[in-house]
Tab-separated table of C-alpha atoms in Angstrom:
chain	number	residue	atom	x	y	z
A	1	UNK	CA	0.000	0.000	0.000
A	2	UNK	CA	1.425	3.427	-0.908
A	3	UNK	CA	-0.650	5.003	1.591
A	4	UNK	CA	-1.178	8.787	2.186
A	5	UNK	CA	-4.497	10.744	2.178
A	6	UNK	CA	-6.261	11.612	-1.351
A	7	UNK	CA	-9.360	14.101	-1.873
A	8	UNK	CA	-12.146	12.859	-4.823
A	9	UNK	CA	-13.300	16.034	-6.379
A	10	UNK	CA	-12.015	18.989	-7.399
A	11	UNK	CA	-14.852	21.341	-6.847
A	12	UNK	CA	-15.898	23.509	-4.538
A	13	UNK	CA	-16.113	21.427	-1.397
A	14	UNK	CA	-12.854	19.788	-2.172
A	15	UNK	CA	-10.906	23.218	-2.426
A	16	UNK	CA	-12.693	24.522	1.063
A	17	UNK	CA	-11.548	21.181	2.751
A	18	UNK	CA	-8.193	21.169	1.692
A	19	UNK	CA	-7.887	24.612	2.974
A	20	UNK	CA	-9.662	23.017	6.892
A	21	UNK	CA	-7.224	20.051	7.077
A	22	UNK	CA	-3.861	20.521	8.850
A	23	UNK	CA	-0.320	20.660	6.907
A	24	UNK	CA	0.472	17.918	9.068
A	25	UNK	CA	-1.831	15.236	7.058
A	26	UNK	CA	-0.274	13.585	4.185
A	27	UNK	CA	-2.600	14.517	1.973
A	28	UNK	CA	-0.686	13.595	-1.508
A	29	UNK	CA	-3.444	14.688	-3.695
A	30	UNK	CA	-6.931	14.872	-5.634
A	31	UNK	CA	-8.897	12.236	-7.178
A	32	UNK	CA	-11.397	13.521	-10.762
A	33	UNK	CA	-13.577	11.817	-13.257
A	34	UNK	CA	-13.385	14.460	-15.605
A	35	UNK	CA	-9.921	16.816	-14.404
A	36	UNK	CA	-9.622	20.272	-16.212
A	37	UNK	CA	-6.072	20.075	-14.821
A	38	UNK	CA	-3.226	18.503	-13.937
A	39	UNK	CA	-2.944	20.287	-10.240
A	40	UNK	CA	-5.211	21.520	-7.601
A	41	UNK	CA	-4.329	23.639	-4.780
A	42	UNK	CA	-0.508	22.821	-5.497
A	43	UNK	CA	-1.336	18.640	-5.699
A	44	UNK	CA	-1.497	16.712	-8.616
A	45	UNK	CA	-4.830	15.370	-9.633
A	46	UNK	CA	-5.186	11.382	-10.639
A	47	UNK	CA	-7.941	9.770	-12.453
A	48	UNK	CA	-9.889	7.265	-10.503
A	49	UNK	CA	-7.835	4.168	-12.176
A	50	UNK	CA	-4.774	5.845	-11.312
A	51	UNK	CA	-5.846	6.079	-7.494
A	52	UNK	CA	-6.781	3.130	-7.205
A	53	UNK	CA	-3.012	1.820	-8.163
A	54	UNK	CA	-1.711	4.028	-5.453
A	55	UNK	CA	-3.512	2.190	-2.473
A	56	UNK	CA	-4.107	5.238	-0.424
A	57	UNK	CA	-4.900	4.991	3.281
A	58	UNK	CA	-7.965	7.169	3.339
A	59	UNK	CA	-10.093	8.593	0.396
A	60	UNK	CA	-12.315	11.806	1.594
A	61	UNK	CA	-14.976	12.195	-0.743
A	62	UNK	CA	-15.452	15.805	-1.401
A	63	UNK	CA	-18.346	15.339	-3.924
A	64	UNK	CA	-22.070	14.827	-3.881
A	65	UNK	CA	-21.973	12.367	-6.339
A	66	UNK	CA	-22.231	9.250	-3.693
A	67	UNK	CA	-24.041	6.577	-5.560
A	68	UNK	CA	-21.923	7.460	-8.518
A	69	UNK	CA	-18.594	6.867	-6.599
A	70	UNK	CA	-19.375	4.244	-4.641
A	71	UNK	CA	-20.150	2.359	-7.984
A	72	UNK	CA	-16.919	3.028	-9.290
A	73	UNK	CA	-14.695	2.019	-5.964
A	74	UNK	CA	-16.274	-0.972	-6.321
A	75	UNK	CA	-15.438	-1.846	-9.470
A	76	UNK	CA	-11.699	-0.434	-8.833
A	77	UNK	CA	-11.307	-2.691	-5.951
A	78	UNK	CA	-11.054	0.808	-3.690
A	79	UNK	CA	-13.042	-0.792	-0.545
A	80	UNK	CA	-15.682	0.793	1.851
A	81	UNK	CA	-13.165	1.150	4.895
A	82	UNK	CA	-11.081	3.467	2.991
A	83	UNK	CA	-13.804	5.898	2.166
A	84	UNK	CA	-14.603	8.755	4.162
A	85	UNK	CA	-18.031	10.911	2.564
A	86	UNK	CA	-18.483	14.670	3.701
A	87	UNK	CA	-21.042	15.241	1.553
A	88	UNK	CA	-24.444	13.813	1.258
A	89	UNK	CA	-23.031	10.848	3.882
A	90	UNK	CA	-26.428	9.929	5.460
A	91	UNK	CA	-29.434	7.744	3.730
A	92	UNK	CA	-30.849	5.117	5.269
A	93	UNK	CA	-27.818	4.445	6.451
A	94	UNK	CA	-24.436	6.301	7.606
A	95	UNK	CA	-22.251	5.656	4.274
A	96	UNK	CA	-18.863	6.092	7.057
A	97	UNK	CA	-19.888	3.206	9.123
A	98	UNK	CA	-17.048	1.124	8.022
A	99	UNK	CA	-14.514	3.753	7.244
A	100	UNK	CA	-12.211	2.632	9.829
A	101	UNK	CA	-9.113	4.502	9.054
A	102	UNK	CA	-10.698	7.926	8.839
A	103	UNK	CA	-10.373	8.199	12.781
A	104	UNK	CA	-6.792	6.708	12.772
A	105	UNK	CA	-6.032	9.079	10.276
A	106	UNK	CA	-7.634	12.506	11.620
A	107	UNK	CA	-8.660	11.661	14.594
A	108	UNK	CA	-11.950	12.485	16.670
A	109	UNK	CA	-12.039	16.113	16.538
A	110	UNK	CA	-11.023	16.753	13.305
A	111	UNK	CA	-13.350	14.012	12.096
A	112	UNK	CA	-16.332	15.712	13.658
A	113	UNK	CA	-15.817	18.888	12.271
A	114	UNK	CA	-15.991	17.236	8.619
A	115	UNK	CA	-18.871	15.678	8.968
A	116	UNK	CA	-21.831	17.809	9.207
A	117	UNK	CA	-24.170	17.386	11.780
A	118	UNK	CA	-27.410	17.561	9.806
A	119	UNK	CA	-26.782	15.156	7.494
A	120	UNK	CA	-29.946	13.827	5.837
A	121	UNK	CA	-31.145	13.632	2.410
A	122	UNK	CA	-34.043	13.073	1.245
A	123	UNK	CA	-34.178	10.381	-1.983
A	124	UNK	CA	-35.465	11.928	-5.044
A	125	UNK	CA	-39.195	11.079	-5.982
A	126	UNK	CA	-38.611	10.260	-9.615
A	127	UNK	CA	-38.487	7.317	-11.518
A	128	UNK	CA	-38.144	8.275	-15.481
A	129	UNK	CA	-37.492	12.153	-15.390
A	130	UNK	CA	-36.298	14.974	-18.048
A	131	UNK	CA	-33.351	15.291	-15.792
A	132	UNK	CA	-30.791	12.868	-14.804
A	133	UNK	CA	-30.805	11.330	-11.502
A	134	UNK	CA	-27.359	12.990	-10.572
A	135	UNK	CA	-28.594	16.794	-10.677
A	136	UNK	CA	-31.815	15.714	-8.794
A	137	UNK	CA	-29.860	13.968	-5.530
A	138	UNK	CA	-27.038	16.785	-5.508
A	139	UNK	CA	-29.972	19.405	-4.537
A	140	UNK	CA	-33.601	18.053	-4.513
A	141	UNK	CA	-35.187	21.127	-3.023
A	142	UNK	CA	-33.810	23.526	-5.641
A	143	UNK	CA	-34.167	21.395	-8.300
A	144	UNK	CA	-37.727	20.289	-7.454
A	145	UNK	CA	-38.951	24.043	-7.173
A	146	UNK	CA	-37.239	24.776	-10.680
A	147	UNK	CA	-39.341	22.361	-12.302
A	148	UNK	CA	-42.415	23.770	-10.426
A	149	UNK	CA	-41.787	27.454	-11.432
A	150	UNK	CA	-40.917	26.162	-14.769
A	151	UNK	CA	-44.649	24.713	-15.199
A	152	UNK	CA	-45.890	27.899	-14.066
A	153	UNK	CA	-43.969	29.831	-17.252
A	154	UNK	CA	-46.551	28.502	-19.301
A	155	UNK	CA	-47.755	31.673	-20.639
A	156	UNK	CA	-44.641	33.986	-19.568
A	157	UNK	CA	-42.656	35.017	-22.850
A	158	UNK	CA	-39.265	35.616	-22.721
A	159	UNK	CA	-35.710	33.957	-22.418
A	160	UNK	CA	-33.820	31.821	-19.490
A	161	UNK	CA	-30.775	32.572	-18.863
A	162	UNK	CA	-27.996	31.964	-16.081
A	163	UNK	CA	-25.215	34.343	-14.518
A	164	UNK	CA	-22.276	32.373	-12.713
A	165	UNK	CA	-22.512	28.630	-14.965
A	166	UNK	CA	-19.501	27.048	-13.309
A	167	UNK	CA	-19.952	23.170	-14.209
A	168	UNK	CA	-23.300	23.810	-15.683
A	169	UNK	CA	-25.343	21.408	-13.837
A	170	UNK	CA	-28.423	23.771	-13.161
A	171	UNK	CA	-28.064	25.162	-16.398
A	172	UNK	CA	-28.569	21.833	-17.637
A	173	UNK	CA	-31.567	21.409	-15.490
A	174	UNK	CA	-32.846	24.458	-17.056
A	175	UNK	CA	-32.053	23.626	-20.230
A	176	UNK	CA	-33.915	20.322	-19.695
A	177	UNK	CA	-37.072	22.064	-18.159
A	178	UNK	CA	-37.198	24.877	-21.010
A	179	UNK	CA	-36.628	23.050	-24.223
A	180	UNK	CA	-38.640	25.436	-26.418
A	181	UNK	CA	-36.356	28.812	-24.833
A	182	UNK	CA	-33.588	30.224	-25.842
A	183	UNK	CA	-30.908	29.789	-22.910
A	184	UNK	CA	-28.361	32.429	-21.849
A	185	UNK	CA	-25.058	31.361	-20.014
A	186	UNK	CA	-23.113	34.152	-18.955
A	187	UNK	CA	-19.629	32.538	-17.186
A	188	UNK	CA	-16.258	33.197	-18.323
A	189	UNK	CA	-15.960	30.021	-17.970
A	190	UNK	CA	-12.275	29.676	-16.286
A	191	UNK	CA	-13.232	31.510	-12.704
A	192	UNK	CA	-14.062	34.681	-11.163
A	193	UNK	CA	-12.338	38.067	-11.744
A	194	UNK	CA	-9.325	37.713	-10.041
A	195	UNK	CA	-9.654	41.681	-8.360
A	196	UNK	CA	-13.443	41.078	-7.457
A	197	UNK	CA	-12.436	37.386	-5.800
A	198	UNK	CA	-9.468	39.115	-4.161
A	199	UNK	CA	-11.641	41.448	-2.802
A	200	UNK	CA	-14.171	39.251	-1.188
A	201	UNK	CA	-11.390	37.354	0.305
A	202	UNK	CA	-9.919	39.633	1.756
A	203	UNK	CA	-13.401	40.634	3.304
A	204	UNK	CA	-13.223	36.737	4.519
A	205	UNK	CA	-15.954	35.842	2.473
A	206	UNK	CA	-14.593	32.522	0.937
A	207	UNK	CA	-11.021	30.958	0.417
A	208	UNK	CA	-8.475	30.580	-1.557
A	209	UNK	CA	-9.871	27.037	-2.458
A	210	UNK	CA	-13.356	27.578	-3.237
A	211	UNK	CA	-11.557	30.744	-6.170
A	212	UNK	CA	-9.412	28.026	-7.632
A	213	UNK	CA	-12.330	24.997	-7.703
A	214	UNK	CA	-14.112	27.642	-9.997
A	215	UNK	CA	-11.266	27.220	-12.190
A	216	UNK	CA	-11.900	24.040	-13.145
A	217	UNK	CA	-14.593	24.367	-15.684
A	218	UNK	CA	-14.313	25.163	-19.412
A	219	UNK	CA	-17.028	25.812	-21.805
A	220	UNK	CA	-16.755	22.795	-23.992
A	221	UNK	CA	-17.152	20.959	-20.470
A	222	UNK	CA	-20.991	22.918	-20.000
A	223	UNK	CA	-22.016	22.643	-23.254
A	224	UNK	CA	-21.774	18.781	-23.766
A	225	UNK	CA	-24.325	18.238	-20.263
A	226	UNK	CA	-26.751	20.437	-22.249
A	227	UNK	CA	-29.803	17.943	-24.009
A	228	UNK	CA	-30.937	20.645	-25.913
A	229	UNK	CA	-27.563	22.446	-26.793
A	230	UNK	CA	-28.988	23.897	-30.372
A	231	UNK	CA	-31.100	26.194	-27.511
A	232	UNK	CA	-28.004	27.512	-25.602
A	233	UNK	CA	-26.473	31.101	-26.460
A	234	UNK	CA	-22.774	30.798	-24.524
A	235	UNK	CA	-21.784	34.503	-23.471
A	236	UNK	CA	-18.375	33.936	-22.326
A	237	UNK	CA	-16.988	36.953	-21.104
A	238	UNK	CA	-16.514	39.567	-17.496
A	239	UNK	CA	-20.170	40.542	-17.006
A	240	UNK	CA	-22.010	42.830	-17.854
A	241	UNK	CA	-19.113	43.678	-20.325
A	242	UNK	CA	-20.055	40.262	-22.466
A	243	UNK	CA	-23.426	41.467	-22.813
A	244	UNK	CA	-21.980	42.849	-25.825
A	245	UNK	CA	-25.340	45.177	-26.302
A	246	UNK	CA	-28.046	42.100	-25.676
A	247	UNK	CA	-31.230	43.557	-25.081
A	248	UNK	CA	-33.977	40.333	-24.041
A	249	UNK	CA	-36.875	39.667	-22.047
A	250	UNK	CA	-36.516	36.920	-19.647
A	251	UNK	CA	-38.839	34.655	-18.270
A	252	UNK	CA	-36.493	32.850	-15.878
A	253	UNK	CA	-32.841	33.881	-14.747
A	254	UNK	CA	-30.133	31.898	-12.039
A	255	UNK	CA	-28.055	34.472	-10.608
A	256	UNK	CA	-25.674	32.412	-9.032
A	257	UNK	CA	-22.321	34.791	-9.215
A	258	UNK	CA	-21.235	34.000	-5.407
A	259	UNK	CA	-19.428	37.682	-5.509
A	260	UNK	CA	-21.299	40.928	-3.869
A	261	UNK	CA	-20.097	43.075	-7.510
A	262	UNK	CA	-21.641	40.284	-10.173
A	263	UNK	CA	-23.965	39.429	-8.176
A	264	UNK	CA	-25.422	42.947	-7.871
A	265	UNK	CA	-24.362	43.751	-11.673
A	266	UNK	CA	-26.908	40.440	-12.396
A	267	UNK	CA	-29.792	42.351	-10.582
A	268	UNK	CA	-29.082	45.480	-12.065
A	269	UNK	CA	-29.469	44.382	-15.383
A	270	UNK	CA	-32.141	41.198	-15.600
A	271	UNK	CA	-34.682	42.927	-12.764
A	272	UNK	CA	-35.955	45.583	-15.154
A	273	UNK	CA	-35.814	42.989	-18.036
A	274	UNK	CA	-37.989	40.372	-15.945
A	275	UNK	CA	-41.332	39.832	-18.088
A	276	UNK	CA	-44.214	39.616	-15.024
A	277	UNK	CA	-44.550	36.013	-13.852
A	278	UNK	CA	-41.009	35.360	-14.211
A	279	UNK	CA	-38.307	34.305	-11.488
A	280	UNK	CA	-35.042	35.086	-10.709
A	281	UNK	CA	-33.399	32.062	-8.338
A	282	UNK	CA	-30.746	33.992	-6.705
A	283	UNK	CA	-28.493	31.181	-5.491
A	284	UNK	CA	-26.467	31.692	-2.238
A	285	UNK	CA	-28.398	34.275	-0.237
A	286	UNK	CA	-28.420	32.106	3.031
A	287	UNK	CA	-24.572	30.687	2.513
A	288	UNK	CA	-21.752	31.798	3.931
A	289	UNK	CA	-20.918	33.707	0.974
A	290	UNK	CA	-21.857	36.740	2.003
A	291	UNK	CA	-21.491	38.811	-0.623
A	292	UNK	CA	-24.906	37.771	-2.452
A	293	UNK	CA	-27.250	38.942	0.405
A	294	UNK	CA	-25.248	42.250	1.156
A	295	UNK	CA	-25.944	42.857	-2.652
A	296	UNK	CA	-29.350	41.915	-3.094
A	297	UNK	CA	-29.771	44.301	0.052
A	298	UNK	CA	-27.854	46.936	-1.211
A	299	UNK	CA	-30.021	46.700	-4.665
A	300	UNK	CA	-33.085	47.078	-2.975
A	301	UNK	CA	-32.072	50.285	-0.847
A	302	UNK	CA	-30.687	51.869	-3.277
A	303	UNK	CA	-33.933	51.130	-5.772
A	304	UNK	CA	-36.218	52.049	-2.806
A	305	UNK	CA	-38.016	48.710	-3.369
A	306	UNK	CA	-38.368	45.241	-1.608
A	307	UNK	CA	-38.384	42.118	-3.737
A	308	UNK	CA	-41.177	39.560	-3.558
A	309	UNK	CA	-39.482	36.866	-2.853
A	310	UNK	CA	-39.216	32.913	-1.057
A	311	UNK	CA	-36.418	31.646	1.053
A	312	UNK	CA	-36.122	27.919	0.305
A	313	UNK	CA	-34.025	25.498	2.624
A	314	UNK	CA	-31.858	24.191	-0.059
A	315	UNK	CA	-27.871	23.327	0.258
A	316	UNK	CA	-26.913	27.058	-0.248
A	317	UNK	CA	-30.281	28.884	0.444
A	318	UNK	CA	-31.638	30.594	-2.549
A	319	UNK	CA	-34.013	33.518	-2.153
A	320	UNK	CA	-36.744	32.911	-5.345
A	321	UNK	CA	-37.596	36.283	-6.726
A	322	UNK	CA	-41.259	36.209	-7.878
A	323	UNK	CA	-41.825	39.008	-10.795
């Protein structure tokens, strides 16, 4: 056995964890399905055949994507005891009952602080669906109410679109929901302005991890989840600079820029371009990224207006604006 300590995922979660672990762990590096690059926060990143040759001691799944994973350890030969989940780790039963070595390896304390203390979640109600299985179980609550507001678009004109893609999973929900719209993704699609980021971190907002997991996207990478793709308008680009001039209606938006600026630029433009009936799912406003509700307040104070709106208990609480 080689041994040492590797992270699956590369995302968000992964880059946050790596950043909560101490520099005393051998952590050696990052396990990906689908890398964007060869290095994440300064470790190399394997595929999942390649971990699997290295033996580690521990495996901490930083990724939703349990069912998925779990599939593919087994058929690697990676076994249970070696897996550690600290995300979606509770169904009907604990998925970390038989990871023995995570408390060799971290120990009590540290272990607890991983592993959330509310850590339920509830099994998706679908059997055939529009959308695949994956994008319901990463975030049932948000996904479920997007189809329900979808169904309610019915007679709404205008566009969807979505500020702050990243790996384009809601888009592709959207996309999937909205078949007969033209779809809008506004992302540069290789992270956040490095000035605005540096700005929130500094404010203590988010980390150094959670900038550089939003560096692992690419367009080509969003485009090929989408089912209806001959739909999708990419607008790759700094907003609102890549607006390059659009004028559109919109029916439904996703503001999910994570950054107080984008996030307020994103209200600034698609509020007064919101056809009545529409929503705006503005991603984040209950998270610890702070940013997105100190914008959406500022907005509305400096507009003299209050927004309509629903808190819903997703994973990152997003506050639905009703038009």
């Amino acid at each position: 056995m080689n041994g040492g300590i590797y992270i699956w995922g590369t995302g968000c979660t992964a880059g946050e964890l790596i950043e909560k672990l101490p520099g005393s762990l051998d952590v050696r590096g990052f396990a990906d399905s689908f890398p964007t690059a060869d290095t994440f926060m300064g470790k190399p990143v394997v595929s999942p055949e390649a971990l699997a040759a290295l033996s580690p001691e521990l495996i901490i799944v930083a990724s939703r994507h349990t069912d998925e994973i779990l599939r593919r350890c087994s058929e690697l030969g990676i076994e249970r005891g070696r897996l550690l989940f600290v995300k979606d780790s509770f169904r009907l039963a604990d998925l970390n009952s038989g990871c023995d070595s995570a408390l060799r390896l971290l120990g009590p304390e540290l272990l607890r602080s991983l592993i959330p203390a509310c850590r339920i979640v509830r099994e998706s109600a679908y059997g055939d669906s529009a959308l695949d299985g994956r994008d319901l179980e990463n975030d049932y609550v948000r996904v479920r109410t997007l189809e329900l507001a979808c169904e309610m678009l019915t007679d709404v004109p205008g566009a969807a679109a979505e500020l702050g893609v990243y790996r384009g999973g809601f888009a592709r929900c959207i996309n999937a929901l909205l078949p007969g719209r033209r779809l809008y993704l506004f992302d540069t699609f290789d992270g956040f302005d490095s000035a605005e980021a540096r700005h929130e971190r500094q404010l203590g907002r988010c980390g150094e991890g959670f900038i550089e997991a939003h560096r692992n996207s690419s367009l080509e990478r969003v485009l090929a989840l989408m089912p209806y793709p001959g739909q999708v308008t990419p607008m790759p680009g700094l907003f609102p600079a890549s607006l390059n001039g659009l004028e559109e209606r919109f029916a439904l938006v996703s503001l999910d820029a994570d950054l107080e600026a984008s996030t307020y630029a994103g209200l600034d433009y698609f509020v007064p371009r919101m056809n009545r009936g529409g929503f705006i799912f503005l991603h984040d406003y209950s998270s610890p990224l702070a940013g997105v509700r100190a914008a959406a307040e500022r907005y509305q104070r400096e507009h003299g207006l209050r927004f309509h709106a629903l808190p819903l208990c997703d994973v990152n609480g997003t506050l639905v604006l009703c038009m």
